[in-house]
mmCIF file of C-alpha atoms in Angstrom:
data_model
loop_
_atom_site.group_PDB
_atom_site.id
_atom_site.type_symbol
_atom_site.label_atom_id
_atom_site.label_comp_id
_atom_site.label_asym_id
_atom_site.label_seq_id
_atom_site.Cartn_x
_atom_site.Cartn_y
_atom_site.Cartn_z
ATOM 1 C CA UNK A 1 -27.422 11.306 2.216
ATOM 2 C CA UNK A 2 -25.573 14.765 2.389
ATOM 3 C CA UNK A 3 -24.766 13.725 6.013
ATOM 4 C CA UNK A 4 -22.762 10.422 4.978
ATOM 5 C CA UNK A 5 -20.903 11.903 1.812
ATOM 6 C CA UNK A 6 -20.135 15.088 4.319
ATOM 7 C CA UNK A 7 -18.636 12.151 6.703
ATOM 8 C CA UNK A 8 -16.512 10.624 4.397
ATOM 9 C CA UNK A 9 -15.076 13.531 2.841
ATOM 10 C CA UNK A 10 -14.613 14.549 6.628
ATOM 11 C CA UNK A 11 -12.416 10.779 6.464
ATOM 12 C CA UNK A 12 -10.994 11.142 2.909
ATOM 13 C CA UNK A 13 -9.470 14.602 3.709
ATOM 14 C CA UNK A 14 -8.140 13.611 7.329
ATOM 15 C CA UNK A 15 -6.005 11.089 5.507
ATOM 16 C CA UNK A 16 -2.438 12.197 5.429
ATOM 17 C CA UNK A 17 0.899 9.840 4.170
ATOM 18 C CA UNK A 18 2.837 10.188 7.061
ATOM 19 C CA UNK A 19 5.394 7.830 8.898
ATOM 20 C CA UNK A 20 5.443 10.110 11.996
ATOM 21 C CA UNK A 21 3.988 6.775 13.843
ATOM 22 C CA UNK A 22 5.126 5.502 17.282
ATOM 23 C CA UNK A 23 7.766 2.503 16.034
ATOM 24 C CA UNK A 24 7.460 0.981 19.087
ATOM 25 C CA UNK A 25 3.990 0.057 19.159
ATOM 26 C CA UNK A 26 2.118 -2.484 17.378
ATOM 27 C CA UNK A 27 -0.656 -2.858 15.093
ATOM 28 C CA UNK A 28 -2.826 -5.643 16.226
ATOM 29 C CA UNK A 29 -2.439 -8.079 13.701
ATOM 30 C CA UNK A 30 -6.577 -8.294 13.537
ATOM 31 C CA UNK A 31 -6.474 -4.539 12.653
ATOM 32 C CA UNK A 32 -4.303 -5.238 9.611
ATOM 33 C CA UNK A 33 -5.845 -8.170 8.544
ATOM 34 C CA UNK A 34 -9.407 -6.286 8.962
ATOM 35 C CA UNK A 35 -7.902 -3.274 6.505
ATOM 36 C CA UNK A 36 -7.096 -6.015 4.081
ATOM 37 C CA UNK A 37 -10.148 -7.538 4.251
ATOM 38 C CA UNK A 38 -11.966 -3.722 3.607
ATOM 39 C CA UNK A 39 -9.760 -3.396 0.648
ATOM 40 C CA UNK A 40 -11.548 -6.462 -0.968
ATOM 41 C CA UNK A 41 -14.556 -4.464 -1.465
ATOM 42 C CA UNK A 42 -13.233 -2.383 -4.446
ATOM 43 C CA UNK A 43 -14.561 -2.907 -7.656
ATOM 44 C CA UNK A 44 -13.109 -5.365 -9.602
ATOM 45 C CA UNK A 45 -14.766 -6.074 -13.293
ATOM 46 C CA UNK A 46 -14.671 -9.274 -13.955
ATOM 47 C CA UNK A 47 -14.900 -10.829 -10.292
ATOM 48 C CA UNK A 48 -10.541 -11.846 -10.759
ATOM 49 C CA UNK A 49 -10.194 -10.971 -7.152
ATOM 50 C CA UNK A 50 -6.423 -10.139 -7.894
ATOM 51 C CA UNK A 51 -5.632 -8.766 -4.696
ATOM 52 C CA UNK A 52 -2.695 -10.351 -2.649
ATOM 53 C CA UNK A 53 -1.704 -9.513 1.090
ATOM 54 C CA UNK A 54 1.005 -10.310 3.207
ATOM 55 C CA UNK A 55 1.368 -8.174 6.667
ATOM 56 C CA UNK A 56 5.004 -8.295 7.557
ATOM 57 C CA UNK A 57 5.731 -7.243 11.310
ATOM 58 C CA UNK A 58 9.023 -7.699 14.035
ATOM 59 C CA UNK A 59 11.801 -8.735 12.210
ATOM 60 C CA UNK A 60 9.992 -9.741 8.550
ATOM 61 C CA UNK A 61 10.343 -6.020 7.939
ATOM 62 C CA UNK A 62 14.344 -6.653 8.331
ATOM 63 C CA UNK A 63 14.147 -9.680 6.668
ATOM 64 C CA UNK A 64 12.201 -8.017 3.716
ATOM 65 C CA UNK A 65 14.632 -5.136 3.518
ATOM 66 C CA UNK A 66 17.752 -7.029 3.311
ATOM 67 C CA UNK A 67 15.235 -9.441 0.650
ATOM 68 C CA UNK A 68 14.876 -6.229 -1.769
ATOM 69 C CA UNK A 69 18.441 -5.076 -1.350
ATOM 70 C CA UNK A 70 19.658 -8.115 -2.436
ATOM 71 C CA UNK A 71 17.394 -8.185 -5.236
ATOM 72 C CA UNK A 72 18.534 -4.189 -6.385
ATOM 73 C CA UNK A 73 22.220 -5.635 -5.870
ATOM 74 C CA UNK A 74 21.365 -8.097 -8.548
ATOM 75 C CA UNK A 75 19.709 -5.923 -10.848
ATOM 76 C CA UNK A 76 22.903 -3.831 -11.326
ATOM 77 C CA UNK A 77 22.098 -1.269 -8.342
ATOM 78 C CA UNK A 78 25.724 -0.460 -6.787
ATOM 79 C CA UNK A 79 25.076 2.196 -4.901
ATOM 80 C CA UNK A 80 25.431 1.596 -1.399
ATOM 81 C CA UNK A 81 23.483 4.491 0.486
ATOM 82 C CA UNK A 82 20.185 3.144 -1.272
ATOM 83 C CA UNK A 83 20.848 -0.505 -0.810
ATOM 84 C CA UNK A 84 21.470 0.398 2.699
ATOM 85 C CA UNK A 85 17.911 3.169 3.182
ATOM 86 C CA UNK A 86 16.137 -0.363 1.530
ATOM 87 C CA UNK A 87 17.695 -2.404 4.547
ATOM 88 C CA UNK A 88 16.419 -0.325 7.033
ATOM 89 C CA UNK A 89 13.228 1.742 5.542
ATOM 90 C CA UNK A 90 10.595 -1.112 6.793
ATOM 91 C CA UNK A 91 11.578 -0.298 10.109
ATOM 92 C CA UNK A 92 9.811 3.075 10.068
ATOM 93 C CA UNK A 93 6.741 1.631 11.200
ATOM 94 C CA UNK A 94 5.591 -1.149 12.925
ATOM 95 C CA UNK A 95 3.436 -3.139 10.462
ATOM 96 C CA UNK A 96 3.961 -3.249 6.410
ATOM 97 C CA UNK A 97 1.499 -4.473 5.052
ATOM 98 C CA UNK A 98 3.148 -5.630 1.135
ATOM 99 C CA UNK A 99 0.168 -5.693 -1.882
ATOM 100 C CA UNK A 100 0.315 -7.410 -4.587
ATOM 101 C CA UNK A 101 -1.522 -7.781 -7.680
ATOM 102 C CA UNK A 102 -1.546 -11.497 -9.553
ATOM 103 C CA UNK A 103 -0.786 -12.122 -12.712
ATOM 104 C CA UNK A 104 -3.050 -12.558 -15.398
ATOM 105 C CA UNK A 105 -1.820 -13.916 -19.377
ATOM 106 C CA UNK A 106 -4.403 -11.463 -20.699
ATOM 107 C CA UNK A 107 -2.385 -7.888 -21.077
ATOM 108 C CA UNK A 108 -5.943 -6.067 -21.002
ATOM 109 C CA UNK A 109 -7.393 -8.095 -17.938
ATOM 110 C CA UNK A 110 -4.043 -7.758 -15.741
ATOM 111 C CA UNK A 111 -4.345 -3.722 -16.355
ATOM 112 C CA UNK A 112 -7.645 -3.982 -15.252
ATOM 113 C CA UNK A 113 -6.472 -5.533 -12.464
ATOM 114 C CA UNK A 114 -4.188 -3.536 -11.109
ATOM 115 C CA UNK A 115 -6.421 -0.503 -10.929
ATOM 116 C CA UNK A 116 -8.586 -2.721 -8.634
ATOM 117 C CA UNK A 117 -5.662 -3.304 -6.401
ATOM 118 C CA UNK A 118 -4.927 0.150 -6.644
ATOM 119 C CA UNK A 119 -8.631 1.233 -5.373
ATOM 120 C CA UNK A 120 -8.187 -1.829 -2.432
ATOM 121 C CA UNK A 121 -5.244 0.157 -1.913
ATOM 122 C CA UNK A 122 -7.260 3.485 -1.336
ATOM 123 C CA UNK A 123 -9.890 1.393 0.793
ATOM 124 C CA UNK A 124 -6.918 -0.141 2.946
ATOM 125 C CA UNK A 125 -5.957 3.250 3.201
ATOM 126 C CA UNK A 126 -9.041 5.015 4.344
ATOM 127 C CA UNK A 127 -9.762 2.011 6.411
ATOM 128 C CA UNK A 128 -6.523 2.788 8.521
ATOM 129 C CA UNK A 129 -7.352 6.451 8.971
ATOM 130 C CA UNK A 130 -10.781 5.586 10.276
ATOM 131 C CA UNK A 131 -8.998 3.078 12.533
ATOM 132 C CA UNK A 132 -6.827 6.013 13.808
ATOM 133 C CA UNK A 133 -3.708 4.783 12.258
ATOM 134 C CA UNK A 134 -1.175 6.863 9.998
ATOM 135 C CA UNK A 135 -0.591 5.192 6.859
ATOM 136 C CA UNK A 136 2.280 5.764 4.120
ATOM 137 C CA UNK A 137 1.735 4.198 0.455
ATOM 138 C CA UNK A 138 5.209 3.397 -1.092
ATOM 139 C CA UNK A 139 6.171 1.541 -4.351
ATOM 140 C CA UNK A 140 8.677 -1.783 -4.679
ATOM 141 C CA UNK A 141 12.099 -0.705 -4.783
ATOM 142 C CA UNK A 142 13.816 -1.379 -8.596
ATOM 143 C CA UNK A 143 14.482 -5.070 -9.394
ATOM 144 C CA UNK A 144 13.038 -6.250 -6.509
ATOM 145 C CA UNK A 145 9.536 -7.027 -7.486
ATOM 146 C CA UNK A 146 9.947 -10.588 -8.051
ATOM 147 C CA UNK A 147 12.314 -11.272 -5.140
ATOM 148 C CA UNK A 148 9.895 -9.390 -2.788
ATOM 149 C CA UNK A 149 6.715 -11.020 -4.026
ATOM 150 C CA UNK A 150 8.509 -14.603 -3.062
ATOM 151 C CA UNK A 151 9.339 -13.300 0.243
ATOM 152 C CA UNK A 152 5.498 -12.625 0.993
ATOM 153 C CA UNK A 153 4.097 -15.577 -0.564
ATOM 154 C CA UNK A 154 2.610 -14.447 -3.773
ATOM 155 C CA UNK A 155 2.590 -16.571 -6.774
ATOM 156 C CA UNK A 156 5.268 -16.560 -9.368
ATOM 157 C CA UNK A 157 4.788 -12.905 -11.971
ATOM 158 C CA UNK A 158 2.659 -10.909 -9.233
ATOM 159 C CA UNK A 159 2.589 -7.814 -9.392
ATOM 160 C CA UNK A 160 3.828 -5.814 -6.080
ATOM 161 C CA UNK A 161 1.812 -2.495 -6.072
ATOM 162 C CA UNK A 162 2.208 -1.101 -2.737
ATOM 163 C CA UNK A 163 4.245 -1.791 0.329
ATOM 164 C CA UNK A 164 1.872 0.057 2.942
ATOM 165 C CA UNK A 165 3.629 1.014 6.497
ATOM 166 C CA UNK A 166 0.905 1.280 9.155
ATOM 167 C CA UNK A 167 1.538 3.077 12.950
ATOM 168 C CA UNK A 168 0.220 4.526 15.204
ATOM 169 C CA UNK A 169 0.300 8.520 14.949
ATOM 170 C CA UNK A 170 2.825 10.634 17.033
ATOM 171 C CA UNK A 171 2.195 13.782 15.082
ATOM 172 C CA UNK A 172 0.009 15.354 13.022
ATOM 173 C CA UNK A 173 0.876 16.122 9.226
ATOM 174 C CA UNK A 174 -0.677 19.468 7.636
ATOM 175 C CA UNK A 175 -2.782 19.344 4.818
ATOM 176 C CA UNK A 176 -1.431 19.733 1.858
ATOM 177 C CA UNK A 177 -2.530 22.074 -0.924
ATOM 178 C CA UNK A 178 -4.252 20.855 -4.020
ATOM 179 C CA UNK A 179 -5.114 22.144 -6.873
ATOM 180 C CA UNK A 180 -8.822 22.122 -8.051
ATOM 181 C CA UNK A 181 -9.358 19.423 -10.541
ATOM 182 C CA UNK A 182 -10.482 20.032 -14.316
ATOM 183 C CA UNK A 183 -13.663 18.895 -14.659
ATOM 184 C CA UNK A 184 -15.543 18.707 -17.815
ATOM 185 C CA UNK A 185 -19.182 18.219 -18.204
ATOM 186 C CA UNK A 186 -19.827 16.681 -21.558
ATOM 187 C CA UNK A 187 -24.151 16.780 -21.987
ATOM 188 C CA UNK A 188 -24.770 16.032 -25.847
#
């Protein structure tokens, strides 16, 4: 048992957000859709399976860039250098892989929810590493949740809780320095 736990911290603590990837090359679209399918294991009270997925490759990552610009341009965002970074950012890598979590009417249950996509998010992410890809977790740009949700397919009020790039490595990335967590042990 000490074996396995000593291999996946080995995995956990090789994982690095990086988008030092090789743009050029692809990530088999069986790879990605494999790293979704990991990410369904996570635990998910309830059984809602609220995860969405849509892998966005070639020019969909264009397409989606000029989809959330447009989006920040209606939600009052004027300023041009960040409308222009959003057109271009999802070219940094060659697959994006966009997350989403769906919408539930119960406030409680869609909280719940989104931790569980955020833990398929982890798995997706360890997943990659083990695959030998570099992986970079990044958040919806403002006022374009709803506009970039559409884009992928997800149902009306979903959620979009990552935007995942995925590429192959052309660097490495050092590790960075954390701080021992606080645990308490609470016995009685």
């Amino acid at each position: 048992m000490t074996d396995s736990l000593d291999s996946f911290a080995a995995l956990a603590e090789a994982r690095r957000t990086s988008l030092l990837v090789d743009r050029e090359r692809a990530v088999p679209d069986e790879l990605a859709d494999r790293l979704c399918q990991l990410a369904t294991l996570a635990p998910n009270h309830k059984k809602t399976w609220p995860w969405r997925f849509a892998v966005v490759t070639r020019q969909g990552r264009r397409t989606l860039g000029e989809t959330a610009a447009a989006a920040m341009e209606t939600a009052g965002v004027n300023d041009e250098a960040k409308l222009e970074k959003t057109r271009s950012k999802y070219m940094r890598a060659p697959t994006v892989v966009v997350v989403g979590t769906a919408p539930n009417v119960d406030p409680h249950r869609h909280r719940e929810d989104r931790d569980a996509v955020a833990a398929a998010v982890q798995l997706l992410l360890l997943g990659a590493t083990a695959a030998g890809l570099s992986s970079f977790w990044s958040s919806c740009p403002f006022g374009a949740n709803d506009a970039v949700a559409a884009f992928s397919g997800f149902e009306p009020g979903t959620h979009v809780t990552a935007l995942v790039y995925l590429g192959w490595p052309v660097d490495d990335v050092p590790v960075p320095q954390r701080d021992a967590p606080k645990i308490n042990h609470v016995s009685t």
